[in-house]
Tab-separated table of C-alpha atoms in Angstrom:
chain	number	residue	atom	x	y	z
A	1	MET	CA	-24.217	40.588	66.165
A	2	ARG	CA	-24.552	37.115	64.685
A	3	LEU	CA	-26.149	34.034	66.243
A	4	GLY	CA	-25.243	30.749	64.605
A	5	ALA	CA	-25.383	27.007	64.971
A	6	SER	CA	-23.314	24.334	63.275
A	7	GLY	CA	-23.527	20.587	63.533
A	8	LEU	CA	-21.956	17.419	62.265
A	9	ALA	CA	-22.343	13.704	62.768
A	10	GLY	CA	-19.178	11.664	62.914
A	11	SER	CA	-17.526	8.563	64.246
A	12	ALA	CA	-14.264	7.319	65.672
A	13	GLY	CA	-12.970	3.840	66.301
A	14	HIS	CA	-9.908	1.920	67.408
A	15	LEU	CA	-8.716	-1.485	68.483
A	16	ALA	CA	-8.538	-1.778	72.268
A	17	GLU	CA	-5.712	-4.023	73.408
A	18	CYS	CA	-3.095	-4.207	76.134
A	19	PRO	CA	-1.767	-2.053	77.710
A	20	ASP	CA	-4.768	0.233	76.934
A	21	LEU	CA	-7.111	-2.203	78.717
A	22	GLY	CA	-5.550	-1.242	82.030
A	23	PRO	CA	-4.757	-3.476	85.046
A	24	ALA	CA	-6.633	-6.415	83.484
A	25	CYS	CA	-3.608	-6.822	81.200
A	26	ALA	CA	-1.674	-8.223	84.172
A	27	GLU	CA	-4.077	-11.170	84.417
A	28	THR	CA	-3.401	-14.614	82.935
A	29	PRO	CA	-4.529	-14.905	80.239
A	30	PRO	CA	-4.712	-11.201	79.316
A	31	PRO	CA	-7.991	-9.865	77.878
A	32	VAL	CA	-8.656	-10.461	74.184
A	33	PRO	CA	-8.463	-7.263	72.076
A	34	TYR	CA	-11.735	-5.918	70.698
A	35	HIS	CA	-12.957	-2.912	68.721
A	36	HIS	CA	-14.397	0.309	70.129
A	37	HIS	CA	-16.797	2.290	67.917
A	38	VAL	CA	-18.044	5.731	68.973
A	39	ALA	CA	-20.778	7.670	67.152
A	40	LEU	CA	-20.829	11.389	67.863
A	41	TRP	CA	-23.184	14.269	67.197
A	42	MET	CA	-21.586	17.664	67.840
A	43	THR	CA	-23.271	21.056	67.839
A	44	ASP	CA	-21.771	24.492	68.413
A	45	VAL	CA	-24.037	27.447	69.175
A	46	THR	CA	-22.138	30.704	68.763
A	47	ALA	CA	-22.725	34.392	69.400
A	48	ASP	CA	-20.387	36.714	67.472
A	49	VAL	CA	-20.281	40.400	68.307
A	50	SER	CA	-18.369	42.997	66.290
A	51	TYR	CA	-17.949	46.676	67.196
A	52	GLN	CA	-16.459	49.105	64.675
A	53	VAL	CA	-14.127	51.350	66.670
A	54	THR	CA	-12.717	53.270	63.678
A	55	PRO	CA	-13.067	52.805	59.890
A	56	TRP	CA	-10.022	50.489	59.999
A	57	LEU	CA	-10.313	48.872	63.454
A	58	ALA	CA	-13.001	46.668	64.953
A	59	ALA	CA	-13.244	44.584	68.126
A	60	GLU	CA	-14.760	41.102	67.786
A	61	ALA	CA	-15.830	38.603	70.425
A	62	ARG	CA	-17.170	35.061	70.203
A	63	LEU	CA	-19.074	33.128	72.851
A	64	LEU	CA	-19.577	29.418	72.346
A	65	LEU	CA	-21.851	26.730	73.745
A	66	ARG	CA	-20.751	23.212	72.801
A	67	ILE	CA	-22.930	20.078	72.868
A	68	VAL	CA	-21.301	16.671	72.354
A	69	ASP	CA	-23.450	13.543	72.292
A	70	THR	CA	-21.646	10.170	72.213
A	71	PHE	CA	-22.892	6.614	71.774
A	72	PRO	CA	-20.336	3.773	72.021
A	73	THR	CA	-20.686	0.229	70.698
A	74	TYR	CA	-18.244	-2.686	70.673
A	75	THR	CA	-17.408	-5.679	68.481
A	76	GLU	CA	-15.171	-8.695	68.675
A	77	LEU	CA	-12.305	-9.027	66.194
A	78	ASP	CA	-14.597	-10.939	63.828
A	79	GLY	CA	-17.262	-8.205	63.935
A	80	THR	CA	-19.601	-9.921	66.390
A	81	PRO	CA	-21.327	-7.385	68.685
A	82	LYS	CA	-19.845	-7.343	72.177
A	83	LEU	CA	-21.402	-6.158	75.425
A	84	VAL	CA	-19.049	-4.066	77.595
A	85	PRO	CA	-20.886	-2.923	80.740
A	86	GLY	CA	-19.263	-0.155	82.748
A	87	ASP	CA	-16.675	0.737	80.104
A	88	ILE	CA	-14.181	3.174	81.594
A	89	HIS	CA	-13.093	4.491	78.177
A	90	HIS	CA	-16.307	5.584	76.423
A	91	HIS	CA	-19.652	6.701	77.787
A	92	ASP	CA	-23.177	6.983	76.439
A	93	ARG	CA	-23.730	10.585	77.498
A	94	THR	CA	-24.352	14.146	76.383
A	95	ILE	CA	-21.858	16.814	77.441
A	96	VAL	CA	-23.003	20.450	77.412
A	97	GLY	CA	-20.977	23.488	78.384
A	98	PRO	CA	-19.276	26.683	77.263
A	99	GLY	CA	-16.204	26.536	75.068
A	100	ASP	CA	-13.289	28.953	75.155
A	101	PRO	CA	-14.431	32.488	74.170
A	102	TRP	CA	-12.489	34.614	71.666
A	103	LEU	CA	-11.507	38.281	71.702
A	104	ILE	CA	-10.042	39.623	68.464
A	105	ALA	CA	-8.912	42.924	66.945
A	106	ARG	CA	-9.740	43.229	63.227
A	107	PHE	CA	-7.707	45.604	61.050
A	108	SER	CA	-9.281	46.348	57.667
A	109	GLY	CA	-8.649	48.431	54.598
A	110	GLY	CA	-9.397	48.539	50.920
A	111	ILE	CA	-8.538	49.885	47.499
A	112	GLY	CA	-11.388	50.188	45.049
A	113	LYS	CA	-13.283	46.906	44.911
A	114	LEU	CA	-10.580	45.059	46.878
A	115	SER	CA	-10.901	44.915	50.651
A	116	SER	CA	-8.671	43.164	53.157
A	117	ALA	CA	-8.683	42.317	56.832
A	118	ALA	CA	-6.242	40.971	59.396
A	119	ARG	CA	-7.162	39.540	62.782
A	120	LEU	CA	-5.124	39.183	65.959
A	121	GLY	CA	-6.520	37.864	69.187
A	122	LEU	CA	-6.739	35.217	71.886
A	123	SER	CA	-9.062	32.522	73.080
A	124	PHE	CA	-9.481	32.392	76.841
A	125	PRO	CA	-9.388	29.179	78.938
A	126	LEU	CA	-12.951	29.127	80.297
A	127	GLY	CA	-14.163	25.853	78.776
A	128	ARG	CA	-14.092	22.731	80.934
A	129	THR	CA	-11.069	20.435	80.650
A	130	GLU	CA	-10.506	16.883	81.857
A	131	PRO	CA	-7.599	15.082	83.579
A	132	ASP	CA	-5.200	12.988	81.504
A	133	PRO	CA	-7.433	10.176	80.130
A	134	TYR	CA	-4.441	8.014	79.189
A	135	ARG	CA	-2.998	8.037	82.712
A	136	LEU	CA	-6.424	7.257	84.208
A	137	GLY	CA	-7.103	4.561	81.607
A	138	ALA	CA	-3.803	2.833	82.330
A	139	ALA	CA	-4.791	2.745	86.007
A	140	GLY	CA	-8.183	1.227	85.140
A	141	GLU	CA	-10.090	4.363	86.171
A	142	TRP	CA	-13.088	6.067	84.539
A	143	HIS	CA	-12.032	8.947	82.280
A	144	GLU	CA	-13.302	11.350	79.637
A	145	HIS	CA	-11.602	12.246	76.348
A	146	THR	CA	-13.892	15.113	75.298
A	147	GLN	CA	-12.497	18.519	76.172
A	148	LEU	CA	-14.847	21.510	75.977
A	149	GLY	CA	-11.886	23.884	76.273
A	150	THR	CA	-8.110	23.962	76.015
A	151	GLY	CA	-7.113	25.149	79.486
A	152	THR	CA	-4.667	27.623	77.901
A	153	PHE	CA	-4.603	30.997	76.196
A	154	VAL	CA	-4.487	30.333	72.445
A	155	PRO	CA	-3.248	33.004	69.990
A	156	ILE	CA	-5.503	33.575	66.968
A	157	VAL	CA	-4.257	34.983	63.647
A	158	GLY	CA	-6.384	35.520	60.547
A	159	VAL	CA	-6.243	37.211	57.143
A	160	GLY	CA	-8.856	37.760	54.456
A	161	LEU	CA	-9.319	39.294	51.014
A	162	THR	CA	-12.544	40.141	49.200
A	163	TYR	CA	-13.004	41.370	45.631
A	164	ALA	CA	-16.512	42.573	44.788
A	165	LEU	CA	-17.792	43.058	41.255
A	166	ASP	CA	-21.324	43.802	40.104
A	167	SER	CA	-21.933	40.182	39.142
A	168	VAL	CA	-19.616	38.177	41.424
A	169	GLU	CA	-17.970	38.297	44.850
A	170	ILE	CA	-14.665	36.486	45.370
A	171	SER	CA	-13.121	36.053	48.803
A	172	ALA	CA	-10.322	34.069	50.416
A	173	SER	CA	-9.459	33.759	54.089
A	174	ALA	CA	-7.303	31.890	56.567
A	175	LEU	CA	-7.584	31.548	60.329
A	176	GLY	CA	-5.199	29.847	62.742
A	177	LEU	CA	-5.530	28.971	66.430
A	178	PHE	CA	-2.012	28.145	67.619
A	179	SER	CA	-1.642	26.030	70.743
A	180	VAL	CA	1.764	26.818	72.227
A	181	TYR	CA	1.856	25.219	75.701
A	182	GLU	CA	0.134	22.599	77.866
A	183	ASN	CA	-2.419	23.208	80.589
A	184	ASP	CA	-2.210	22.174	84.245
A	185	GLN	CA	-3.445	18.667	83.347
A	186	GLY	CA	-0.584	18.143	80.880
A	187	PHE	CA	-2.896	18.674	77.872
A	188	ARG	CA	-1.620	20.597	74.846
A	189	ALA	CA	-4.596	21.214	72.581
A	190	PRO	CA	-4.262	20.770	68.815
A	191	THR	CA	-3.252	23.701	66.653
A	192	ARG	CA	-6.019	24.351	64.130
A	193	ILE	CA	-5.629	26.114	60.783
A	194	PHE	CA	-8.475	26.818	58.358
A	195	GLY	CA	-8.239	28.269	54.862
A	196	GLY	CA	-10.822	28.703	52.174
A	197	ALA	CA	-12.143	30.499	49.125
A	198	ARG	CA	-15.691	31.521	48.274
A	199	VAL	CA	-17.349	32.708	45.068
A	200	GLY	CA	-20.791	34.283	45.302
A	201	VAL	CA	-23.219	35.671	42.737
A	202	PRO	CA	-25.464	38.518	44.041
A	203	LEU	CA	-29.058	38.256	42.800
A	204	LEU	CA	-32.195	40.356	43.216
A	205	GLU	CA	-30.194	43.584	43.546
A	206	GLY	CA	-27.831	41.936	45.996
A	207	LYS	CA	-30.505	40.766	48.437
A	208	VAL	CA	-29.760	37.074	47.831
A	209	THR	CA	-26.239	35.748	47.243
A	210	PRO	CA	-25.768	32.027	46.574
A	211	TYR	CA	-22.154	30.911	46.831
A	212	ALA	CA	-19.779	27.969	46.507
A	213	THR	CA	-16.875	27.259	48.851
A	214	VAL	CA	-13.657	25.272	48.972
A	215	ASP	CA	-12.075	24.832	52.404
A	216	LEU	CA	-8.968	23.198	53.830
A	217	ALA	CA	-8.968	22.338	57.544
A	218	HIS	CA	-5.860	21.130	59.376
A	219	GLU	CA	-5.551	20.001	62.967
A	220	SER	CA	-2.438	18.767	64.721
A	221	ALA	CA	-2.483	15.873	67.194
A	222	GLU	CA	-3.355	16.118	70.861
A	223	ILE	CA	-0.380	15.933	73.205
A	224	TRP	CA	-0.633	14.661	76.783
A	225	ASN	CA	2.380	15.167	79.042
A	226	GLY	CA	4.690	15.283	76.041
A	227	ALA	CA	3.255	12.207	74.283
A	228	TYR	CA	1.010	12.157	71.214
A	229	ALA	CA	-2.519	10.887	71.802
A	230	LEU	CA	-3.170	7.366	70.505
A	231	GLU	CA	-6.916	7.696	69.927
A	232	GLY	CA	-9.647	10.281	69.464
A	233	PHE	CA	-8.901	13.362	67.400
A	234	ASN	CA	-5.501	12.653	65.866
A	235	ALA	CA	-3.729	14.875	63.347
A	236	ARG	CA	-5.613	15.306	60.094
A	237	THR	CA	-6.111	17.565	57.099
A	238	ASP	CA	-9.475	17.644	55.327
A	239	LEU	CA	-10.622	19.195	52.051
A	240	LEU	CA	-14.268	20.273	51.949
A	241	VAL	CA	-16.490	21.734	49.234
A	242	GLY	CA	-19.839	23.333	49.849
A	243	VAL	CA	-22.674	25.589	48.829
A	244	GLY	CA	-24.659	28.180	50.706
A	245	ALA	CA	-26.685	31.344	50.429
A	246	ARG	CA	-26.905	34.696	52.184
A	247	TRP	CA	-30.222	36.562	52.299
A	248	ALA	CA	-30.335	40.239	53.248
A	249	ILE	CA	-33.834	40.239	54.719
A	250	THR	CA	-33.560	43.965	55.460
A	251	PRO	CA	-30.584	46.344	55.393
A	252	ALA	CA	-29.914	45.276	58.992
A	253	TRP	CA	-31.001	41.620	59.152
A	254	THR	CA	-29.156	38.807	57.319
A	255	LEU	CA	-29.876	35.082	57.235
A	256	GLU	CA	-27.229	32.627	56.020
A	257	GLY	CA	-26.965	28.873	55.655
A	258	SER	CA	-24.449	26.453	54.157
A	259	VAL	CA	-23.508	22.794	53.866
A	260	ARG	CA	-20.009	21.421	53.299
A	261	ALA	CA	-19.012	17.903	52.311
A	262	ARG	CA	-15.610	16.400	52.980
A	263	VAL	CA	-14.194	15.191	49.669
A	264	LEU	CA	-10.629	14.344	50.657
A	265	ARG	CA	-8.895	13.212	53.831
A	266	LEU	CA	-5.186	13.931	53.706
A	267	THR	CA	-3.994	11.767	56.579
A	268	ASP	CA	-3.247	8.100	57.225
A	269	ALA	CA	-3.684	8.378	60.981
A	270	ALA	CA	-6.639	6.889	62.801
A	271	ALA	CA	-8.790	9.955	63.287
A	272	PHE	CA	-12.277	11.278	63.836
A	273	ASN	CA	-14.312	10.686	60.684
A	274	TYR	CA	-17.213	12.836	59.442
A	275	PRO	CA	-18.949	13.268	56.064
A	276	GLY	CA	-19.437	17.031	56.305
A	277	MET	CA	-21.127	19.773	58.272
A	278	ALA	CA	-24.042	22.210	58.165
A	279	GLN	CA	-24.258	25.788	59.435
A	280	ILE	CA	-26.987	28.374	59.835
A	281	SER	CA	-26.800	31.899	61.244
A	282	ILE	CA	-28.787	35.094	61.577
A	283	SER	CA	-27.168	38.480	62.087
A	284	ARG	CA	-28.326	41.946	63.068
A	285	ALA	CA	-26.317	45.125	62.547
A	286	TRP	CA	-26.757	48.393	64.362
A	287	ASP	CA	-25.352	51.853	63.797
A	288	LEU	CA	-24.911	53.172	67.320
A	289	GLY	CA	-25.254	56.637	65.866
A	290	GLY	CA	-28.929	55.826	65.349
A	291	LYS	CA	-29.206	54.327	61.850
A	292	ASP	CA	-29.327	50.631	61.025
A	293	GLU	CA	-26.945	49.408	58.383
A	294	ASP	CA	-25.872	46.160	56.815
A	295	GLU	CA	-22.929	44.184	58.178
A	296	HIS	CA	-20.240	44.297	55.498
A	297	GLY	CA	-16.532	43.544	55.552
A	298	HIS	CA	-16.811	40.455	57.733
A	299	GLU	CA	-15.199	37.517	55.961
A	300	ASP	CA	-16.611	34.044	56.425
A	301	GLU	CA	-13.946	32.739	58.784
A	302	ASP	CA	-16.079	30.374	60.802
A	303	GLU	CA	-14.330	27.645	62.729
A	304	HIS	CA	-15.033	24.895	60.199
A	305	GLY	CA	-13.583	22.233	62.678
A	306	HIS	CA	-16.072	23.345	65.368
A	307	GLY	CA	-16.094	19.874	66.645
A	308	HIS	CA	-12.341	19.629	66.560
A	309	GLY	CA	-11.912	21.023	70.003
A	310	HIS	CA	-11.993	17.504	71.416
């Protein structure tokens, strides 16, 4: 079992103009466009459980608690601060709730120092979802863009390879969450694909392993009732590099931490912006036959875009 937390600070912004300003656009003269700026702090607290059914098959589950804190500010076109009381679009609030849990089957095997794994599973629609914010916004009604869940069953597919030598560990993995239909509110969540490589150097007889990572995270655009979302978390692809370390405190207990910095943004769309992310986790392995053992063969396939489930 592994308990973990990841967090990132980010921002999003857009120009608010008619018709996005709602019924006020029908007035004469119409409202003057102005800028919306939203600062966000997002934290995911996860519990991952893995049970080895056979030497080649394991069942994995993930439970998720998501915390999203937002703070909006506004400026005129020339950058002058603007006061917008009672804004229907953005809210100074903290949202806390469960995200969609995962259930996955992991198939693993190996030849010599090379081990591999494949994952097939689903996420289940238990996280809270919101009504169409674009329809409500056009009607001048209060609405919320942040979605704690997807409202749909989402297929999950993953693969991983690890090559372990005495002096270095090399691994590569990919994980995809494929959104294939819309929920009852007309929301089709983004498809998210993560790929990465990691090189670690075991020290102190393998008790401490510092490592370096390179990760590519892609997310498609939100779709509401067949139309692409115009703000919030639009389609993007990010390249991140990072460092971390894993410490085998005992044969059963492991502590791990990492930081990743975004070095390249491969999109021209207006999208959520963040400098990087930090993660920390502690894991405990049990042998249900009565003997504790270390937790090997579990690739680092964390959901790097934890905050992407907007």
